PDB file of C-alpha atoms in Angstrom:
ATOM      1  CA  LYS A   1      35.895 323.957 171.878  1.00  0.00           C
ATOM      2  CA  ILE A   2      33.229 324.220 170.174  1.00  0.00           C
ATOM      3  CA  LYS A   3      32.436 327.592 171.358  1.00  0.00           C
ATOM      4  CA  GLN A   4      35.544 328.737 170.906  1.00  0.00           C
ATOM      5  CA  ASN A   5      35.841 327.823 167.406  1.00  0.00           C
ATOM      6  CA  ARG A   6      32.389 328.712 166.765  1.00  0.00           C
ATOM      7  CA  SER A   7      33.335 332.350 168.272  1.00  0.00           C
ATOM      8  CA  ARG A   8      36.264 332.682 166.143  1.00  0.00           C
ATOM      9  CA  CYS A   9      35.191 331.556 163.046  1.00  0.00           C
ATOM     10  CA  ARG A  10      32.490 334.473 163.521  1.00  0.00           C
ATOM     11  CA  SER A  11      34.931 336.495 164.356  1.00  0.00           C
ATOM     12  CA  PHE A  12      36.789 336.010 160.682  1.00  0.00           C
ATOM     13  CA  GLY A  13      32.879 335.570 158.985  1.00  0.00           C
ATOM     14  CA  ALA A  14      32.979 332.835 158.520  1.00  0.00           C
ATOM     15  CA  THR A  15      29.228 331.615 158.746  1.00  0.00           C
ATOM     16  CA  LYS A  16      29.645 327.286 158.202  1.00  0.00           C
ATOM     17  CA  ILE A  17      32.280 324.569 160.603  1.00  0.00           C
ATOM     18  CA  GLU A  18      32.782 321.077 158.443  1.00  0.00           C
ATOM     19  CA  LYS A  19      33.302 319.025 160.453  1.00  0.00           C
ATOM     20  CA  GLN A  20      37.328 317.417 159.435  1.00  0.00           C
ATOM     21  CA  SER A  21      37.940 313.977 158.025  1.00  0.00           C
ATOM     22  CA  GLU A  22      41.020 312.092 156.979  1.00  0.00           C
ATOM     23  CA  PRO A  23      42.529 313.866 154.301  1.00  0.00           C
ATOM     24  CA  LYS A  24      41.673 311.750 151.357  1.00  0.00           C
ATOM     25  CA  ILE A  25      45.256 310.255 149.113  1.00  0.00           C
ATOM     26  CA  GLN A  26      44.467 310.743 145.031  1.00  0.00           C
ATOM     27  CA  ILE A  27      47.214 309.893 142.624  1.00  0.00           C
ATOM     28  CA  LEU A  28      47.638 312.030 140.330  1.00  0.00           C
ATOM     29  CA  CYS A  29      49.873 312.874 136.842  1.00  0.00           C
ATOM     30  CA  ILE A  30      50.955 315.008 134.451  1.00  0.00           C
ATOM     31  CA  ASN A  31      49.688 315.368 130.658  1.00  0.00           C
ATOM     32  CA  PRO A  32      51.115 316.847 127.455  1.00  0.00           C
ATOM     33  CA  THR A  33      50.161 320.073 128.508  1.00  0.00           C
ATOM     34  CA  ASN A  34      50.725 320.113 132.674  1.00  0.00           C
ATOM     35  CA  ASN A  35      47.612 319.925 133.526  1.00  0.00           C
ATOM     36  CA  PRO A  36      46.838 317.805 136.084  1.00  0.00           C
ATOM     37  CA  ILE A  37      44.593 314.599 135.508  1.00  0.00           C
ATOM     38  CA  GLN A  38      43.793 311.882 137.688  1.00  0.00           C
ATOM     39  CA  GLN A  39      45.491 308.603 136.861  1.00  0.00           C
ATOM     40  CA  THR A  40      43.999 305.852 134.700  1.00  0.00           C
ATOM     41  CA  ASN A  41      44.269 302.610 133.901  1.00  0.00           C
ATOM     42  CA  ASN A  42      47.373 301.874 131.140  1.00  0.00           C
ATOM     43  CA  LYS A  43      45.532 298.880 129.873  1.00  0.00           C
ATOM     44  CA  SER A  44      43.892 299.342 126.107  1.00  0.00           C
ATOM     45  CA  THR A  45      40.194 299.813 126.183  1.00  0.00           C
ATOM     46  CA  THR A  46      40.221 298.857 122.659  1.00  0.00           C
ATOM     47  CA  MET A  47      38.345 295.798 122.132  1.00  0.00           C
ATOM     48  CA  PRO A  48      39.962 292.781 119.706  1.00  0.00           C
ATOM     49  CA  THR A  49      38.112 292.092 116.921  1.00  0.00           C
ATOM     50  CA  SER A  50      35.496 289.593 117.452  1.00  0.00           C
ATOM     51  CA  PRO A  51      34.794 286.513 114.799  1.00  0.00           C
ATOM     52  CA  GLU A  52      31.665 287.876 113.171  1.00  0.00           C
ATOM     53  CA  GLN A  53      33.117 291.820 112.363  1.00  0.00           C
ATOM     54  CA  ALA A  54      35.555 289.669 111.026  1.00  0.00           C
ATOM     55  CA  ILE A  55      33.995 287.545 108.265  1.00  0.00           C
ATOM     56  CA  LYS A  56      31.456 291.280 108.156  1.00  0.00           C
ATOM     57  CA  LYS A  57      34.611 293.003 107.203  1.00  0.00           C
ATOM     58  CA  LEU A  58      36.011 290.278 105.144  1.00  0.00           C
ATOM     59  CA  SER A  59      32.594 289.990 103.422  1.00  0.00           C
ATOM     60  CA  ARG A  60      32.296 293.630 101.364  1.00  0.00           C
ATOM     61  CA  LEU A  61      36.176 292.770 100.785  1.00  0.00           C
ATOM     62  CA  PRO A  62      36.002 293.683  96.580  1.00  0.00           C
ATOM     63  CA  PRO A  63      36.426 289.805  94.982  1.00  0.00           C
ATOM     64  CA  ASN A  64      33.896 289.311  98.083  1.00  0.00           C
ATOM     65  CA  THR A  65      31.382 291.286  96.572  1.00  0.00           C
ATOM     66  CA  ILE A  66      30.739 289.473  93.421  1.00  0.00           C
ATOM     67  CA  CYS A  67      29.094 286.237  93.728  1.00  0.00           C
ATOM     68  CA  PRO A  68      32.205 283.436  92.068  1.00  0.00           C
ATOM     69  CA  ASN A  69      28.968 281.814  90.699  1.00  0.00           C
ATOM     70  CA  CYS A  70      27.137 283.971  88.472  1.00  0.00           C
ATOM     71  CA  GLY A  71      28.843 286.804  89.356  1.00  0.00           C
ATOM     72  CA  THR A  72      25.702 288.392  90.501  1.00  0.00           C
ATOM     73  CA  THR A  73      27.450 292.315  92.725  1.00  0.00           C
ATOM     74  CA  SER A  74      26.782 293.126  95.658  1.00  0.00           C
ATOM     75  CA  LYS A  75      28.005 296.826  97.577  1.00  0.00           C
ATOM     76  CA  TYR A  76      27.653 295.866 100.944  1.00  0.00           C
ATOM     77  CA  GLY A  77      28.640 292.497 101.513  1.00  0.00           C
ATOM     78  CA  PHE A  78      26.216 288.242 100.432  1.00  0.00           C
ATOM     79  CA  SER A  79      24.522 287.200 103.592  1.00  0.00           C
ATOM     80  CA  THR A  80      25.509 284.494 103.116  1.00  0.00           C
ATOM     81  CA  VAL A  81      28.863 281.992 103.036  1.00  0.00           C
ATOM     82  CA  CYS A  82      29.328 278.739 101.748  1.00  0.00           C
ATOM     83  CA  ILE A  83      30.955 276.937 104.879  1.00  0.00           C
ATOM     84  CA  LYS A  84      31.680 273.908 102.713  1.00  0.00           C
ATOM     85  CA  TYR A  85      33.562 275.935  99.742  1.00  0.00           C
ATOM     86  CA  TYR A  86      33.671 279.276 102.070  1.00  0.00           C
ATOM     87  CA  THR A  87      32.502 281.771  99.581  1.00  0.00           C
ATOM     88  CA  PHE A  88      30.662 284.660 100.205  1.00  0.00           C
ATOM     89  CA  VAL A  89      27.349 283.881  98.235  1.00  0.00           C
ATOM     90  CA  CYS A  90      24.043 285.442  96.297  1.00  0.00           C
ATOM     91  CA  ASN A  91      21.065 284.319  98.012  1.00  0.00           C
ATOM     92  CA  ALA A  92      20.338 281.727  94.051  1.00  0.00           C
ATOM     93  CA  CYS A  93      23.192 280.544  95.218  1.00  0.00           C
ATOM     94  CA  LYS A  94      22.672 279.589  98.619  1.00  0.00           C
ATOM     95  CA  SER A  95      19.513 277.677  98.050  1.00  0.00           C
ATOM     96  CA  SER A  96      21.372 276.131  95.272  1.00  0.00           C
ATOM     97  CA  HIS A  97      24.232 274.563  97.309  1.00  0.00           C
ATOM     98  CA  GLN A  98      21.659 273.642 100.180  1.00  0.00           C
ATOM     99  CA  ALA A  99      19.577 271.503  97.230  1.00  0.00           C
ATOM    100  CA  VAL A 100      22.607 269.988  97.401  1.00  0.00           C
ATOM    101  CA  SER A 101      23.790 269.834 100.559  1.00  0.00           C
ATOM    102  CA  HIS A 102      25.897 272.811 101.263  1.00  0.00           C
ATOM    103  CA  ARG A 103      25.971 274.078 104.353  1.00  0.00           C
ATOM    104  CA  CYS A 104      25.225 277.511 104.299  1.00  0.00           C
ATOM    105  CA  LYS A 105      25.205 279.772 107.381  1.00  0.00           C
ATOM    106  CA  SER A 106      24.516 283.658 107.644  1.00  0.00           C
ATOM    107  CA  LEU A 107      26.275 285.959 108.770  1.00  0.00           C
ATOM    108  CA  THR A 108      24.412 287.800 111.577  1.00  0.00           C
ATOM    109  CA  MET A 109      22.378 285.123 112.197  1.00  0.00           C
ATOM    110  CA  SER A 110      25.044 283.107 112.873  1.00  0.00           C
ATOM    111  CA  SER A 111      28.109 282.256 115.681  1.00  0.00           C
ATOM    112  CA  TRP A 112      31.414 282.061 113.610  1.00  0.00           C
ATOM    113  CA  ASP A 113      34.735 281.157 114.805  1.00  0.00           C
ATOM    114  CA  GLN A 114      38.517 282.239 114.453  1.00  0.00           C
ATOM    115  CA  GLY A 115      38.661 279.103 112.611  1.00  0.00           C
ATOM    116  CA  GLU A 116      35.982 279.540 110.324  1.00  0.00           C
ATOM    117  CA  VAL A 117      37.789 283.351 109.622  1.00  0.00           C
ATOM    118  CA  LEU A 118      40.564 282.084 108.517  1.00  0.00           C
ATOM    119  CA  LYS A 119      39.673 279.455 106.623  1.00  0.00           C
ATOM    120  CA  LEU A 120      37.627 282.872 104.240  1.00  0.00           C
ATOM    121  CA  LYS A 121      40.979 284.866 104.474  1.00  0.00           C
ATOM    122  CA  THR A 122      42.694 281.997 102.970  1.00  0.00           C
ATOM    123  CA  HIS A 123      40.092 281.082 100.905  1.00  0.00           C
ATOM    124  CA  GLY A 124      37.627 283.599  99.367  1.00  0.00           C
ATOM    125  CA  ASN A 125      35.625 284.111  96.460  1.00  0.00           C
ATOM    126  CA  ASP A 126      38.678 284.444  94.692  1.00  0.00           C
ATOM    127  CA  TYR A 127      39.947 281.833  95.897  1.00  0.00           C
ATOM    128  CA  ALA A 128      36.594 279.621  93.891  1.00  0.00           C
ATOM    129  CA  ARG A 129      36.777 281.284  91.304  1.00  0.00           C
ATOM    130  CA  LYS A 130      40.860 280.351  90.499  1.00  0.00           C
ATOM    131  CA  VAL A 131      40.683 277.034  92.018  1.00  0.00           C
ATOM    132  CA  TRP A 132      36.320 275.104  91.157  1.00  0.00           C
ATOM    133  CA  LEU A 133      35.389 277.340  88.526  1.00  0.00           C
ATOM    134  CA  GLY A 134      38.683 278.176  86.813  1.00  0.00           C
ATOM    135  CA  ASN A 135      38.125 276.593  83.547  1.00  0.00           C
ATOM    136  CA  ALA A 136      34.661 277.601  83.477  1.00  0.00           C
ATOM    137  CA  PRO A 137      32.939 279.589  80.820  1.00  0.00           C
ATOM    138  CA  PRO A 138      31.626 282.961  81.488  1.00  0.00           C
ATOM    139  CA  VAL A 139      28.587 284.550  83.185  1.00  0.00           C
ATOM    140  CA  GLY A 140      25.378 283.583  81.134  1.00  0.00           C
ATOM    141  CA  ARG A 141      27.543 280.924  78.887  1.00  0.00           C
ATOM    142  CA  GLY A 142      27.414 277.366  78.445  1.00  0.00           C
ATOM    143  CA  GLY A 143      25.258 276.974  81.536  1.00  0.00           C
ATOM    144  CA  ARG A 144      26.753 279.498  83.478  1.00  0.00           C
ATOM    145  CA  PRO A 145      23.536 281.045  85.402  1.00  0.00           C
ATOM    146  CA  ARG A 146      23.898 284.595  85.480  1.00  0.00           C
ATOM    147  CA  GLU A 147      21.485 286.752  87.596  1.00  0.00           C
ATOM    148  CA  GLY A 148      18.145 286.714  87.684  1.00  0.00           C
ATOM    149  CA  GLU A 149      17.961 282.989  85.436  1.00  0.00           C
ATOM    150  CA  ASP A 150      15.809 280.001  86.417  1.00  0.00           C
ATOM    151  CA  ILE A 151      16.910 278.340  89.537  1.00  0.00           C
ATOM    152  CA  ASN A 152      17.726 275.693  88.134  1.00  0.00           C
ATOM    153  CA  VAL A 153      19.798 277.035  86.134  1.00  0.00           C
ATOM    154  CA  PHE A 154      22.182 277.821  89.605  1.00  0.00           C
ATOM    155  CA  LYS A 155      21.412 274.235  90.475  1.00  0.00           C
ATOM    156  CA  ARG A 156      22.595 272.480  87.819  1.00  0.00           C
ATOM    157  CA  PHE A 157      26.219 274.923  87.643  1.00  0.00           C
ATOM    158  CA  VAL A 158      26.440 273.913  91.314  1.00  0.00           C
ATOM    159  CA  VAL A 159      26.462 270.624  90.887  1.00  0.00           C
ATOM    160  CA  ARG A 160      28.776 270.960  87.710  1.00  0.00           C
ATOM    161  CA  ALA A 161      31.382 273.440  89.221  1.00  0.00           C
ATOM    162  CA  TYR A 162      31.496 271.373  92.527  1.00  0.00           C
ATOM    163  CA  GLU A 163      30.118 267.746  93.179  1.00  0.00           C
ATOM    164  CA  GLU A 164      31.311 266.647  89.864  1.00  0.00           C
ATOM    165  CA  ARG A 165      35.003 269.509  88.962  1.00  0.00           C
ATOM    166  CA  ALA A 166      33.545 269.926  85.765  1.00  0.00           C
ATOM    167  CA  PHE A 167      35.897 273.339  85.315  1.00  0.00           C
ATOM    168  CA  TYR A 168      38.821 273.018  88.440  1.00  0.00           C
ATOM    169  CA  LYS A 169      41.527 273.487  88.346  1.00  0.00           C
ATOM    170  CA  GLU A 170      44.933 272.721  89.799  1.00  0.00           C
ATOM    171  CA  PRO A 171      45.498 275.509  92.085  1.00  0.00           C
ATOM    172  CA  SER A 172      48.974 277.039  92.182  1.00  0.00           C
ATOM    173  CA  ALA A 173      51.669 277.860  94.455  1.00  0.00           C
ATOM    174  CA  SER A 174      49.372 281.662  94.913  1.00  0.00           C
ATOM    175  CA  ALA A 175      46.571 280.957  94.714  1.00  0.00           C
ATOM    176  CA  GLY A 176      46.616 279.758  98.160  1.00  0.00           C
ATOM    177  CA  ALA A 177      45.603 282.980  99.598  1.00  0.00           C
ATOM    178  CA  SER A 178      43.410 285.632  97.785  1.00  0.00           C
ATOM    179  CA  ASP A 179      45.534 288.940  97.560  1.00  0.00           C
ATOM    180  CA  TYR A 180      42.486 291.150  98.347  1.00  0.00           C
ATOM    181  CA  ASN A 181      41.903 288.926 101.693  1.00  0.00           C
ATOM    182  CA  ASN A 182      44.820 290.231 102.927  1.00  0.00           C
ATOM    183  CA  GLY A 183      44.207 293.344 102.052  1.00  0.00           C
ATOM    184  CA  GLY A 184      46.038 293.419  99.421  1.00  0.00           C
ATOM    185  CA  GLY A 185      44.872 294.064  95.869  1.00  0.00           C
ATOM    186  CA  GLY A 186      45.633 290.972  93.430  1.00  0.00           C
ATOM    187  CA  ALA A 187      43.980 290.103  91.167  1.00  0.00           C
ATOM    188  CA  MET A 188      40.754 288.044  90.857  1.00  0.00           C
ATOM    189  CA  ALA A 189      41.156 284.663  88.892  1.00  0.00           C
ATOM    190  CA  ASN A 190      41.583 284.793  85.389  1.00  0.00           C
ATOM    191  CA  GLY A 191      40.524 288.671  85.694  1.00  0.00           C
ATOM    192  CA  GLY A 192      44.547 288.908  85.723  1.00  0.00           C
ATOM    193  CA  ASN A 193      46.631 291.912  86.859  1.00  0.00           C
ATOM    194  CA  VAL A 194      46.719 295.039  85.912  1.00  0.00           C
ATOM    195  CA  ASN A 195      50.295 296.250  86.743  1.00  0.00           C
ATOM    196  CA  GLY A 196      50.707 299.341  87.910  1.00  0.00           C
ATOM    197  CA  ALA A 197      46.964 300.142  86.848  1.00  0.00           C
ATOM    198  CA  PRO A 198      45.566 302.049  89.998  1.00  0.00           C
ATOM    199  CA  GLN A 199      42.863 299.900  91.799  1.00  0.00           C
ATOM    200  CA  SER A 200      40.164 301.260  91.637  1.00  0.00           C
ATOM    201  CA  GLN A 201      40.580 300.693  87.415  1.00  0.00           C
ATOM    202  CA  GLN A 202      42.148 297.484  87.871  1.00  0.00           C
ATOM    203  CA  GLN A 203      38.763 296.894  90.150  1.00  0.00           C
ATOM    204  CA  GLN A 204      36.183 298.417  87.038  1.00  0.00           C
ATOM    205  CA  GLN A 205      37.912 295.874  85.094  1.00  0.00           C
ATOM    206  CA  GLN A 206      37.436 292.905  87.421  1.00  0.00           C
ATOM    207  CA  GLN A 207      33.515 294.475  87.405  1.00  0.00           C
ATOM    208  CA  GLN A 208      33.634 294.026  83.723  1.00  0.00           C
ATOM    209  CA  HIS A 209      35.037 290.219  83.000  1.00  0.00           C
ATOM    210  CA  TYR A 210      33.072 289.252  85.803  1.00  0.00           C
ATOM    211  CA  ALA A 211      29.608 291.383  85.381  1.00  0.00           C
ATOM    212  CA  PRO A 212      27.073 289.146  82.807  1.00  0.00           C
ATOM    213  CA  THR A 213      27.502 289.675  79.158  1.00  0.00           C
TER     214      THR A 213
END
């Protein structure tokens, strides 16, 4: 039979005979352009945001790019969080917090959990300015440090502000969660809300308010 099939194929110009195999069943679906494509799993391929990614995103929100204690700014956010008060702080303030045993964590070298993410969403730098530093003097005055000053100035201020609660202000109903941390454009503490002003203009005014004088 094989010889007969070969002779028949040669007569029709065929030069190759392939062994027949069982047909493979392939499920196809039609896309909107009416082209057949292979069916894929309907489950989303987008991975959920990890706590580390969420923390990094929070660090880049406008109020968290300004150190609550000294007004130092970081365009891409600070790399340290003071866990006791859930604030993003500069290096000088990190050292000052650690000097009085306030635990600090690195954004890149530490592991995070969803509970810490939630705390940073509901607290953060804006909350610290409204509550822990609600009655504090402007940056560079009254013992409040500014960028570049001696580290002892930072340490003394941290002790006064957080250990002695010298500038503490009872939180209002609206101070519990920062509007910025929830994706809005709320005002920073003591800076006020410029009603009707574009966000970029409002951010500039906030930066001027907390910039060292």
